[in-house]
PDB file of C-alpha atoms and ligand atoms in Angstrom:
ATOM      1  CA  UNK X  29      98.846  78.637  94.475  1.00 43.00           C
ATOM      2  CA  UNK X  30     102.179  80.371  94.292  1.00 47.00           C
ATOM      3  CA  UNK X  31     103.851  80.651  90.785  1.00 53.00           C
ATOM      4  CA  UNK X  32     107.585  80.223  91.340  1.00 57.00           C
ATOM      5  CA  UNK X  33     108.692  80.231  87.778  1.00 66.00           C
ATOM      6  CA  UNK X  34     111.633  82.511  86.847  1.00 81.00           C
ATOM      7  CA  UNK X  35     109.820  84.414  84.161  1.00 91.00           C
ATOM      8  CA  UNK X  36     110.613  88.199  84.400  1.00 96.00           C
ATOM      9  CA  UNK X  37     107.435  89.650  85.684  1.00 98.00           C
ATOM     10  CA  UNK X  38     105.729  92.645  83.966  1.00 98.00           C
ATOM     11  CA  UNK X  39     105.280  95.806  85.989  1.00 98.00           C
ATOM     12  CA  UNK X  40     103.030  98.795  85.213  1.00 99.00           C
ATOM     13  CA  UNK X  41     104.110 101.709  87.415  1.00 99.00           C
ATOM     14  CA  UNK X  42     101.678 104.742  88.226  1.00 98.00           C
ATOM     15  CA  UNK X  43     103.114 108.113  89.137  1.00 98.00           C
ATOM     16  CA  UNK X  44     102.160 111.749  89.668  1.00 98.00           C
ATOM     17  CA  UNK X  45     105.401 113.371  90.384  1.00 97.00           C
ATOM     18  CA  UNK X  46     109.117 113.184  90.637  1.00 97.00           C
ATOM     19  CA  UNK X  47     109.387 109.436  90.152  1.00 98.00           C
ATOM     20  CA  UNK X  48     112.293 108.695  92.538  1.00 98.00           C
ATOM     21  CA  UNK X  49     110.613 105.559  93.541  1.00 98.00           C
ATOM     22  CA  UNK X  50     110.098 104.700  89.875  1.00 98.00           C
ATOM     23  CA  UNK X  51     113.778 105.215  89.411  1.00 98.00           C
ATOM     24  CA  UNK X  52     114.502 102.755  92.201  1.00 98.00           C
ATOM     25  CA  UNK X  53     112.536 100.097  90.320  1.00 98.00           C
ATOM     26  CA  UNK X  54     114.451 101.028  86.976  1.00 98.00           C
ATOM     27  CA  UNK X  55     117.721 100.699  88.945  1.00 98.00           C
ATOM     28  CA  UNK X  56     116.658  97.308  90.601  1.00 98.00           C
ATOM     29  CA  UNK X  57     115.561  95.830  87.246  1.00 98.00           C
ATOM     30  CA  UNK X  58     118.776  97.068  85.664  1.00 97.00           C
ATOM     31  CA  UNK X  59     121.094  95.546  88.231  1.00 97.00           C
ATOM     32  CA  UNK X  60     118.999  92.275  88.440  1.00 97.00           C
ATOM     33  CA  UNK X  61     117.939  92.535  92.133  1.00 97.00           C
ATOM     34  CA  UNK X  62     114.308  92.751  90.761  1.00 98.00           C
ATOM     35  CA  UNK X  63     113.421  90.124  88.297  1.00 98.00           C
ATOM     36  CA  UNK X  64     111.047  92.323  86.366  1.00 98.00           C
ATOM     37  CA  UNK X  65     110.561  94.576  83.403  1.00 98.00           C
ATOM     38  CA  UNK X  66     108.774  97.777  83.490  1.00 98.00           C
ATOM     39  CA  UNK X  67     106.055  97.477  80.726  1.00 98.00           C
ATOM     40  CA  UNK X  68     104.737 100.968  81.132  1.00 98.00           C
ATOM     41  CA  UNK X  69     104.677 104.072  83.237  1.00 98.00           C
ATOM     42  CA  UNK X  70     101.453 106.019  83.498  1.00 98.00           C
ATOM     43  CA  UNK X  71     100.945 109.410  85.040  1.00 98.00           C
ATOM     44  CA  UNK X  72      97.789 111.364  85.787  1.00 98.00           C
ATOM     45  CA  UNK X  73      99.805 114.596  85.390  1.00 98.00           C
ATOM     46  CA  UNK X  74     101.591 115.802  82.297  1.00 98.00           C
ATOM     47  CA  UNK X  75     104.150 117.659  84.403  1.00 98.00           C
ATOM     48  CA  UNK X  76     105.331 114.560  86.405  1.00 98.00           C
ATOM     49  CA  UNK X  77     109.063 114.489  86.174  1.00 98.00           C
ATOM     50  CA  UNK X  78     109.107 110.663  86.268  1.00 98.00           C
ATOM     51  CA  UNK X  79     107.764 110.610  82.714  1.00 98.00           C
ATOM     52  CA  UNK X  80     111.163 111.931  81.604  1.00 98.00           C
ATOM     53  CA  UNK X  81     113.024 109.260  83.517  1.00 98.00           C
ATOM     54  CA  UNK X  82     110.776 106.622  81.698  1.00 98.00           C
ATOM     55  CA  UNK X  83     111.273 108.167  78.268  1.00 98.00           C
ATOM     56  CA  UNK X  84     115.059 108.421  78.819  1.00 98.00           C
ATOM     57  CA  UNK X  85     115.087 104.632  79.595  1.00 97.00           C
ATOM     58  CA  UNK X  86     112.987 103.865  76.531  1.00 98.00           C
ATOM     59  CA  UNK X  87     109.980 102.807  78.745  1.00 98.00           C
ATOM     60  CA  UNK X  88     106.546 103.354  77.243  1.00 98.00           C
ATOM     61  CA  UNK X  89     105.090 106.402  79.076  1.00 98.00           C
ATOM     62  CA  UNK X  90     101.481 107.601  78.961  1.00 98.00           C
ATOM     63  CA  UNK X  91      99.699 110.554  80.357  1.00 98.00           C
ATOM     64  CA  UNK X  92      96.031 110.030  81.396  1.00 98.00           C
ATOM     65  CA  UNK X  93      94.818 113.398  82.648  1.00 98.00           C
ATOM     66  CA  UNK X  94      92.153 112.918  85.369  1.00 98.00           C
ATOM     67  CA  UNK X  95      90.760 116.370  84.758  1.00 98.00           C
ATOM     68  CA  UNK X  96      89.579 115.339  81.340  1.00 98.00           C
ATOM     69  CA  UNK X  97      87.120 112.772  82.879  1.00 98.00           C
ATOM     70  CA  UNK X  98      83.783 113.667  84.187  1.00 98.00           C
ATOM     71  CA  UNK X  99      83.956 111.308  87.163  1.00 98.00           C
ATOM     72  CA  UNK X 100      86.493 109.452  89.297  1.00 98.00           C
ATOM     73  CA  UNK X 101      84.872 106.174  88.179  1.00 98.00           C
ATOM     74  CA  UNK X 102      85.240 106.899  84.474  1.00 98.00           C
ATOM     75  CA  UNK X 103      88.962 107.935  84.926  1.00 98.00           C
ATOM     76  CA  UNK X 104      89.557 104.711  86.849  1.00 98.00           C
ATOM     77  CA  UNK X 105      87.859 102.530  84.175  1.00 98.00           C
ATOM     78  CA  UNK X 106      89.977 104.125  81.408  1.00 98.00           C
ATOM     79  CA  UNK X 107      93.251 103.704  83.556  1.00 98.00           C
ATOM     80  CA  UNK X 108      92.321 100.169  84.197  1.00 99.00           C
ATOM     81  CA  UNK X 109      91.899  99.408  80.533  1.00 98.00           C
ATOM     82  CA  UNK X 110      95.333 100.961  79.764  1.00 98.00           C
ATOM     83  CA  UNK X 111      96.898  99.099  82.461  1.00 99.00           C
ATOM     84  CA  UNK X 112      95.356  95.711  81.254  1.00 98.00           C
ATOM     85  CA  UNK X 113      96.671  96.489  77.675  1.00 98.00           C
ATOM     86  CA  UNK X 114     100.200  95.931  79.078  1.00 98.00           C
ATOM     87  CA  UNK X 115      99.176  92.628  80.760  1.00 98.00           C
ATOM     88  CA  UNK X 116     101.017  93.320  84.016  1.00 98.00           C
ATOM     89  CA  UNK X 117     101.655  90.863  86.751  1.00 98.00           C
ATOM     90  CA  UNK X 118     101.917  93.622  89.206  1.00 98.00           C
ATOM     91  CA  UNK X 119     100.720  97.206  89.455  1.00 99.00           C
ATOM     92  CA  UNK X 120     102.883  99.682  91.382  1.00 99.00           C
ATOM     93  CA  UNK X 121     101.635 102.891  92.752  1.00 98.00           C
ATOM     94  CA  UNK X 122     104.752 105.004  93.133  1.00 98.00           C
ATOM     95  CA  UNK X 123     103.660 108.443  94.411  1.00 98.00           C
ATOM     96  CA  UNK X 124     100.376 108.219  92.461  1.00 98.00           C
ATOM     97  CA  UNK X 125      98.312 110.935  94.262  1.00 97.00           C
ATOM     98  CA  UNK X 126      94.753 109.704  93.339  1.00 97.00           C
ATOM     99  CA  UNK X 127      92.180 108.010  95.506  1.00 96.00           C
ATOM    100  CA  UNK X 128      91.047 104.852  93.740  1.00 97.00           C
ATOM    101  CA  UNK X 129      87.560 103.627  93.450  1.00 98.00           C
ATOM    102  CA  UNK X 130      86.543 100.123  94.664  1.00 97.00           C
ATOM    103  CA  UNK X 131      86.016  98.784  91.165  1.00 98.00           C
ATOM    104  CA  UNK X 132      89.500  99.708  90.212  1.00 98.00           C
ATOM    105  CA  UNK X 133      90.965  98.295  93.364  1.00 98.00           C
ATOM    106  CA  UNK X 134      88.980  95.002  92.972  1.00 98.00           C
ATOM    107  CA  UNK X 135      90.074  94.654  89.417  1.00 98.00           C
ATOM    108  CA  UNK X 136      93.718  94.571  90.455  1.00 98.00           C
ATOM    109  CA  UNK X 137      93.322  93.132  93.987  1.00 98.00           C
ATOM    110  CA  UNK X 138      96.225  91.059  95.093  1.00 98.00           C
ATOM    111  CA  UNK X 139      98.522  92.641  92.493  1.00 98.00           C
ATOM    112  CA  UNK X 140      98.257  96.289  93.356  1.00 98.00           C
ATOM    113  CA  UNK X 141     100.860  97.679  95.804  1.00 98.00           C
ATOM    114  CA  UNK X 142     101.379 101.144  97.172  1.00 98.00           C
ATOM    115  CA  UNK X 143     104.072 102.880  99.288  1.00 98.00           C
ATOM    116  CA  UNK X 144     103.117 105.383 101.827  1.00 98.00           C
ATOM    117  CA  UNK X 145     105.514 107.628 103.756  1.00 98.00           C
ATOM    118  CA  UNK X 146     104.490 106.745 107.314  1.00 98.00           C
ATOM    119  CA  UNK X 147     104.431 103.730 109.735  1.00 98.00           C
ATOM    120  CA  UNK X 148     100.818 102.849 108.943  1.00 97.00           C
ATOM    121  CA  UNK X 149      98.392 102.622 110.502  1.00 97.00           C
ATOM    122  CA  UNK X 150      99.797 105.990 111.723  1.00 97.00           C
ATOM    123  CA  UNK X 151      99.182 108.965 109.471  1.00 98.00           C
ATOM    124  CA  UNK X 152      97.249 107.771 106.435  1.00 97.00           C
ATOM    125  CA  UNK X 153      96.607 110.652 103.897  1.00 96.00           C
ATOM    126  CA  UNK X 154      98.751 113.707 103.389  1.00 97.00           C
ATOM    127  CA  UNK X 155     101.402 115.725 105.340  1.00 98.00           C
ATOM    128  CA  UNK X 156     102.669 112.581 107.084  1.00 98.00           C
ATOM    129  CA  UNK X 157     106.115 113.993 108.024  1.00 98.00           C
ATOM    130  CA  UNK X 158     104.811 117.197 109.544  1.00 98.00           C
ATOM    131  CA  UNK X 159     102.227 115.316 111.478  1.00 98.00           C
ATOM    132  CA  UNK X 160     104.886 112.957 112.958  1.00 98.00           C
ATOM    133  CA  UNK X 161     107.011 115.907 113.926  1.00 98.00           C
ATOM    134  CA  UNK X 162     104.046 117.763 115.401  1.00 98.00           C
ATOM    135  CA  UNK X 163     103.106 114.749 117.376  1.00 98.00           C
ATOM    136  CA  UNK X 164     106.581 114.562 118.811  1.00 98.00           C
ATOM    137  CA  UNK X 165     107.242 111.053 117.366  1.00 98.00           C
ATOM    138  CA  UNK X 166     110.717 109.705 117.846  1.00 97.00           C
ATOM    139  CA  UNK X 167     110.518 107.635 114.634  1.00 96.00           C
ATOM    140  CA  UNK X 168     108.916 107.748 111.199  1.00 97.00           C
ATOM    141  CA  UNK X 169     109.192 105.657 108.188  1.00 98.00           C
ATOM    142  CA  UNK X 170     107.482 104.117 105.151  1.00 98.00           C
ATOM    143  CA  UNK X 171     105.110 101.214 104.498  1.00 98.00           C
ATOM    144  CA  UNK X 172     104.690  99.064 101.423  1.00 98.00           C
ATOM    145  CA  UNK X 173     101.192  97.601 101.468  1.00 98.00           C
ATOM    146  CA  UNK X 174      98.666  95.766  99.244  1.00 98.00           C
ATOM    147  CA  UNK X 175      95.983  98.191  98.173  1.00 98.00           C
ATOM    148  CA  UNK X 176      92.335  97.721  99.362  1.00 97.00           C
ATOM    149  CA  UNK X 177      89.436 100.009  99.088  1.00 93.00           C
ATOM    150  CA  UNK X 178      90.388 101.719 102.342  1.00 92.00           C
ATOM    151  CA  UNK X 179      92.648 104.677 101.769  1.00 90.00           C
ATOM    152  CA  UNK X 180      96.265 103.745 102.935  1.00 93.00           C
ATOM    153  CA  UNK X 181      94.556 100.859 104.845  1.00 94.00           C
ATOM    154  CA  UNK X 182      95.508  97.722 102.970  1.00 97.00           C
ATOM    155  CA  UNK X 183      97.631  95.123 104.886  1.00 98.00           C
ATOM    156  CA  UNK X 184     101.246  95.914 105.168  1.00 98.00           C
ATOM    157  CA  UNK X 185     104.027  93.934 103.496  1.00 98.00           C
ATOM    158  CA  UNK X 186     107.131  95.774 104.750  1.00 98.00           C
ATOM    159  CA  UNK X 187     108.016  98.747 106.823  1.00 98.00           C
ATOM    160  CA  UNK X 188     111.295 100.743 107.253  1.00 97.00           C
ATOM    161  CA  UNK X 189     111.798 102.894 110.363  1.00 96.00           C
ATOM    162  CA  UNK X 190     113.977 105.917 110.561  1.00 95.00           C
ATOM    163  CA  UNK X 191     114.663 108.198 113.512  1.00 96.00           C
ATOM    164  CA  UNK X 192     113.293 111.713 113.811  1.00 97.00           C
ATOM    165  CA  UNK X 193     115.874 114.156 115.096  1.00 97.00           C
ATOM    166  CA  UNK X 194     115.128 117.332 117.072  1.00 96.00           C
ATOM    167  CA  UNK X 195     116.037 119.779 114.175  1.00 97.00           C
ATOM    168  CA  UNK X 196     114.085 117.858 111.464  1.00 98.00           C
ATOM    169  CA  UNK X 197     111.860 119.748 109.252  1.00 98.00           C
ATOM    170  CA  UNK X 198     109.233 117.947 107.142  1.00 98.00           C
ATOM    171  CA  UNK X 199     111.526 118.275 104.131  1.00 98.00           C
ATOM    172  CA  UNK X 200     114.596 116.807 105.818  1.00 98.00           C
ATOM    173  CA  UNK X 201     112.597 113.983 107.153  1.00 98.00           C
ATOM    174  CA  UNK X 202     110.852 113.299 103.919  1.00 98.00           C
ATOM    175  CA  UNK X 203     114.336 112.981 102.226  1.00 98.00           C
ATOM    176  CA  UNK X 204     115.547 110.599 104.906  1.00 97.00           C
ATOM    177  CA  UNK X 205     112.416 108.403 104.599  1.00 97.00           C
ATOM    178  CA  UNK X 206     112.503 108.501 100.824  1.00 97.00           C
ATOM    179  CA  UNK X 207     116.002 106.958 100.765  1.00 97.00           C
ATOM    180  CA  UNK X 208     114.568 103.899 102.578  1.00 97.00           C
ATOM    181  CA  UNK X 209     111.484 103.740 100.396  1.00 98.00           C
ATOM    182  CA  UNK X 210     113.799 103.161  97.522  1.00 98.00           C
ATOM    183  CA  UNK X 211     115.095 100.073  99.322  1.00 97.00           C
ATOM    184  CA  UNK X 212     111.988  98.496 100.639  1.00 98.00           C
ATOM    185  CA  UNK X 213     109.654  98.930  97.627  1.00 98.00           C
ATOM    186  CA  UNK X 214     111.676  97.017  95.027  1.00 98.00           C
ATOM    187  CA  UNK X 215     112.354  94.444  97.737  1.00 98.00           C
ATOM    188  CA  UNK X 216     108.566  93.822  98.310  1.00 98.00           C
ATOM    189  CA  UNK X 217     108.080  93.681  94.544  1.00 98.00           C
ATOM    190  CA  UNK X 218     110.783  91.066  94.166  1.00 98.00           C
ATOM    191  CA  UNK X 219     109.100  88.959  96.824  1.00 98.00           C
ATOM    192  CA  UNK X 220     105.959  89.109  94.801  1.00 98.00           C
ATOM    193  CA  UNK X 221     107.859  88.391  91.497  1.00 98.00           C
ATOM    194  CA  UNK X 222     109.402  85.271  93.110  1.00 97.00           C
ATOM    195  CA  UNK X 223     105.907  84.025  93.940  1.00 97.00           C
ATOM    196  CA  UNK X 224     106.744  84.328  97.675  1.00 98.00           C
ATOM    197  CA  UNK X 225     104.240  86.962  98.595  1.00 98.00           C
ATOM    198  CA  UNK X 226     100.402  86.922  98.289  1.00 98.00           C
ATOM    199  CA  UNK X 227      97.331  88.658  99.587  1.00 98.00           C
ATOM    200  CA  UNK X 228      95.080  85.879 100.985  1.00 97.00           C
ATOM    201  CA  UNK X 229      91.630  86.955 102.067  1.00 95.00           C
ATOM    202  CA  UNK X 230      92.908  90.215 103.621  1.00 95.00           C
ATOM    203  CA  UNK X 231      96.039  88.657 105.112  1.00 96.00           C
ATOM    204  CA  UNK X 232      99.581  88.914 103.690  1.00 98.00           C
ATOM    205  CA  UNK X 233     101.485  85.695 103.319  1.00 98.00           C
ATOM    206  CA  UNK X 234     105.246  85.679 102.754  1.00 98.00           C
ATOM    207  CA  UNK X 235     106.533  82.115 102.109  1.00 98.00           C
ATOM    208  CA  UNK X 236     103.046  80.862 103.201  1.00 98.00           C
ATOM    209  CA  UNK X 237     103.683  82.536 106.728  1.00 97.00           C
ATOM    210  CA  UNK X 238     101.158  85.140 107.898  1.00 98.00           C
ATOM    211  CA  UNK X 239     102.901  88.525 108.398  1.00 98.00           C
ATOM    212  CA  UNK X 240     102.442  90.584 111.558  1.00 95.00           C
ATOM    213  CA  UNK X 241     100.448  93.697 111.415  1.00 93.00           C
ATOM    214  CA  UNK X 242     103.181  96.032 110.280  1.00 94.00           C
ATOM    215  CA  UNK X 243     104.602  93.560 107.765  1.00 97.00           C
ATOM    216  CA  UNK X 244     108.319  92.683 107.766  1.00 97.00           C
ATOM    217  CA  UNK X 245     110.326  95.422 109.690  1.00 95.00           C
ATOM    218  CA  UNK X 246     113.427  95.991 107.699  1.00 88.00           C
ATOM    219  CA  UNK X 247     116.445  96.992 109.836  1.00 72.00           C
ATOM    220  CA  UNK X 248     118.419  99.564 108.075  1.00 69.00           C
ATOM    221  CA  UNK X 249     121.602 101.089 109.598  1.00 63.00           C
ATOM    222  CA  UNK X 250     120.664 104.585 110.627  1.00 56.00           C
ATOM    223  CA  UNK X 251     122.812 107.567 109.705  1.00 52.00           C
ATOM    224  CA  UNK X 252     122.820 110.805 111.431  1.00 51.00           C
TER     225      UNK X 252
HETATM  226  C1  GAR D   8     106.892 109.172  98.113  1.00 88.64           C
HETATM  227  O1  GAR D   8     107.315 109.622  99.332  1.00 88.64           O
HETATM  228  C2  GAR D   8     105.744 108.233  98.381  1.00 88.64           C
HETATM  229  O2  GAR D   8     105.786 107.564  99.554  1.00 88.64           O
HETATM  230  C3  GAR D   8     104.579 109.263  98.461  1.00 88.64           C
HETATM  231  O3  GAR D   8     104.842 110.216  97.472  1.00 88.64           O
HETATM  232  C4  GAR D   8     106.258 110.266  97.365  1.00 88.64           C
HETATM  233  C5  GAR D   8     106.562 110.136  95.868  1.00 88.64           C
HETATM  234  O4  GAR D   8     107.871 110.380  95.514  1.00 88.64           O
HETATM  235  N1  GAR D   8     103.307 108.636  98.299  1.00 88.64           N
HETATM  236  C6  GAR D   8     102.185 108.947  98.965  1.00 88.64           C
HETATM  237  O5  GAR D   8     102.149 109.932  99.714  1.00 88.64           O
HETATM  238  C7  GAR D   8     100.921 108.154  98.646  1.00 88.64           C
HETATM  239  N2  GAR D   8     100.035 108.314  99.633  1.00 88.64           N
HETATM  240  P1  GAR D   8     108.557 109.979  94.135  1.00 88.64           P
HETATM  241  O6  GAR D   8     107.651 110.530  93.067  1.00 88.64           O
HETATM  242  O7  GAR D   8     109.818 110.622  94.168  1.00 88.64           O
HETATM  243  O8  GAR D   8     108.628 108.482  94.183  1.00 88.64           O
END
């Protein structure tokens, strides 16, 4: 049953790196396009620049170094406990470069989202932009999806498509895609926070309508 109350939803955001997607959430919360508060930011890497962004904004930020755990399962259990201590409505993977175990995924199933820099199901895993260029693709993009136990395989919520130009390098393409990640990820989170979006037995429903395989395709005016 959807919860359509207007209470500000609590987010926990997981990062491993620069945190530009985290920044887009901070900006969207500040300007009110996302009716949520970031309860905590957690990084598995002490060097993640996103930690600084969180600290500067007064957001609780925590490092949980995966190398200090004997197994993936034990790291995930500790991570899950920290997340739960902040009572989030939604957990956001924002460049969190860890494969998550099924117990972790199941613990947060239906309230765990990821963004991946490709038009899934194309190019799960790493080096997505180079793989798209090498394949001669004409377009690339990003996908926001609910996380399931299958790596980058959960059902899509929203995709943004961008063109690939002849002279693109992976870096240039990554920057173009990232710009649109910053648009579609807070948007998907807002749908969730409004109680409009749910994972229902492996399907994604938006306003009780089943989404197509790639999710909603957001048209963004392309710039050359
Ligand atoms: C983003 O491009 C995100 O899509 C990607 O990492 C980058 C993080 O950038 N995530 C993955 O590849 C996950 N499979 P950011 O730290 O600046 O948000």
